[in-house]
Structures are given as structure tokens and as C-alpha cells.
PDB file of C-alpha atoms in Angstrom:
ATOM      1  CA  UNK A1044      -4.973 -11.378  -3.743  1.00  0.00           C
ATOM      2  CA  UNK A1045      -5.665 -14.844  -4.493  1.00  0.00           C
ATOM      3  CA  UNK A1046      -8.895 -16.324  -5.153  1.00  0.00           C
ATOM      4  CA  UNK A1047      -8.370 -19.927  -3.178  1.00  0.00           C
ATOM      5  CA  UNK A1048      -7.049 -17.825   0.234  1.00  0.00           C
ATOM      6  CA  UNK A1049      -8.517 -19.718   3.564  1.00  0.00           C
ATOM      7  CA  UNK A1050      -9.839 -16.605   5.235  1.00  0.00           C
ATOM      8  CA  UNK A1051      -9.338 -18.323   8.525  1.00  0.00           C
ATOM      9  CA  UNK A1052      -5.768 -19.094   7.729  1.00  0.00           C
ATOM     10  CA  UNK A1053      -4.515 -16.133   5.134  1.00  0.00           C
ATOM     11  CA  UNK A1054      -2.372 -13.347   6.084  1.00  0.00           C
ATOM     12  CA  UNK A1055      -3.931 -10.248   7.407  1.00  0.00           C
ATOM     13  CA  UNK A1056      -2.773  -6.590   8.504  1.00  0.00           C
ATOM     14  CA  UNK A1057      -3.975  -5.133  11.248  1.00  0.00           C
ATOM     15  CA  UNK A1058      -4.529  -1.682  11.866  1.00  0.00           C
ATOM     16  CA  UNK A1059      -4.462  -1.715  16.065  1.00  0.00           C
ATOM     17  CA  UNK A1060      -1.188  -3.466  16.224  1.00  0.00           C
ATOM     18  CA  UNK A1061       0.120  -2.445  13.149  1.00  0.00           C
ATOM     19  CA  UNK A1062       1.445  -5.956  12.891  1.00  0.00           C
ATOM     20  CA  UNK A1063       0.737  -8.683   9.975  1.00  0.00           C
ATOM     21  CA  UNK A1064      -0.955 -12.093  11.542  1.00  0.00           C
ATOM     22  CA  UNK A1065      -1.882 -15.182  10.495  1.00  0.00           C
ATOM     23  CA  UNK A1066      -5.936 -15.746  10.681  1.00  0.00           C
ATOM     24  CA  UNK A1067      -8.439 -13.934  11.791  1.00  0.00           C
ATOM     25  CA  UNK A1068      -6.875 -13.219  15.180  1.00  0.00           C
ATOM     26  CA  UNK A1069      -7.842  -9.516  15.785  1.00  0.00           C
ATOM     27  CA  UNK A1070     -11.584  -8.087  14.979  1.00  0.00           C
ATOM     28  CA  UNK A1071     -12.242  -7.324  11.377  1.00  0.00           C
ATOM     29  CA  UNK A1072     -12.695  -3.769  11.673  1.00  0.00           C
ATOM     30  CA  UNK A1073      -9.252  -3.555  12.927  1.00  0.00           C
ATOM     31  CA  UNK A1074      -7.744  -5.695   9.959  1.00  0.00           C
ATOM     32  CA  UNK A1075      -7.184  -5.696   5.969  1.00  0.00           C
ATOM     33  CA  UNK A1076      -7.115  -8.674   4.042  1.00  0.00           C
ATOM     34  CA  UNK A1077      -7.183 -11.895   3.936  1.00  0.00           C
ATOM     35  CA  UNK A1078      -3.746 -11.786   1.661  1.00  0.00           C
ATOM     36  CA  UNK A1079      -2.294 -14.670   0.245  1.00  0.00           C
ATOM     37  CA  UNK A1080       1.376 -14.380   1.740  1.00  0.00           C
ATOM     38  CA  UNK A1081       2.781 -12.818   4.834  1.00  0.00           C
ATOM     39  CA  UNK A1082       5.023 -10.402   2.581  1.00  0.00           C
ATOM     40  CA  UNK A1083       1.689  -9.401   0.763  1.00  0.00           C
ATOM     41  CA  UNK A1084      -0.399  -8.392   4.148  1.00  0.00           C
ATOM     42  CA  UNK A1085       2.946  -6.309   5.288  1.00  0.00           C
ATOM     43  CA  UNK A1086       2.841  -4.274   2.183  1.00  0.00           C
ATOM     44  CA  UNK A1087      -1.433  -3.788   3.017  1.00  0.00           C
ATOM     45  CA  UNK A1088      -0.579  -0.029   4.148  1.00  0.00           C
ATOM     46  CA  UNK A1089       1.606   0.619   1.315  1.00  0.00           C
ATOM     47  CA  UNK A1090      -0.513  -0.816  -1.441  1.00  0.00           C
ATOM     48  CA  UNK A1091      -3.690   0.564   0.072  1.00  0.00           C
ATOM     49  CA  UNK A1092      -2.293   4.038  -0.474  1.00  0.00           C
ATOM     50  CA  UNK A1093      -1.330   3.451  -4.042  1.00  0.00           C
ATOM     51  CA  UNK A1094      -4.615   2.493  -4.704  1.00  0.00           C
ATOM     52  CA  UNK A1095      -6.109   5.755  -3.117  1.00  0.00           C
ATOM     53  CA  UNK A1096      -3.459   7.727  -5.456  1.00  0.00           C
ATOM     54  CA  UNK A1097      -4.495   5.749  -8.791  1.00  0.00           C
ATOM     55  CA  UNK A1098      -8.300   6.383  -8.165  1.00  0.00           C
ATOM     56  CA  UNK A1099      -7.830   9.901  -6.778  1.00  0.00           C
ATOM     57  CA  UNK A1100      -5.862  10.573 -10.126  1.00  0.00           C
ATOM     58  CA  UNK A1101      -8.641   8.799 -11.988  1.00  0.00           C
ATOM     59  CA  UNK A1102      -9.602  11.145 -14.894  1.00  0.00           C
ATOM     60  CA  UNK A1103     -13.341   8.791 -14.784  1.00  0.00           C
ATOM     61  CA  UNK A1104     -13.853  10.190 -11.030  1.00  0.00           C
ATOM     62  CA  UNK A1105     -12.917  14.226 -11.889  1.00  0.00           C
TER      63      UNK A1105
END
């Protein structure tokens, strides 16, 4: 994610819709992000699982 992303105007995923928007349209609990690019926030459910994978496979946190 970039550094310079407009929160109020990035890309965002969210979680009750299962849609990607533009803004902050839906609560923040419901939403993941701000992501620089619309292709980025529709890839938030994929990448968010990698992530669990890599830290649950962490050798640091066994």
C-alpha cells in the first residue's frame, strides 16, 4: 500500500458487501484498506489470507 493514498479517496474492500469502493463509503469496521488501486482493494481477501499463512508459518511465532 502506498504511503501518499487519500484515505477519503483510496480504494477500499468491504466486508458487508463484499464489493471494492472508492472512499470511505461504508463504516470502517466493515472495510479493509485504504489501497492504492481498485485492483489492489479486490485482491484485500486474498492477500489478507496470505498474510495469515506467512505469520502462522512464522518459525519466530512457534
Amino acid at each position: 500500500m502506498a504511503d501518499a493514498v487519500d484515505k477519503a479517496e483510496g480504494w477500499y474492500y468491504c466486508l458487508k458487501h463484499k464489493t471494492v469502493e472508492q472512499g470511505m463509503v461504508c463504516p470502517a469496521r466493515t472495510r479493509l484498506g485504504p489501497y492504492a488501486t481498485e485492483a489492489e482493494a479486490a485482491r484485500a481477501l486474498e492477500k489478507t489470507k496470505e498474510r495469515n499463512e506467512e505469520w502462522d508459518n512464522d518459525p519466530r511465532w512457534q
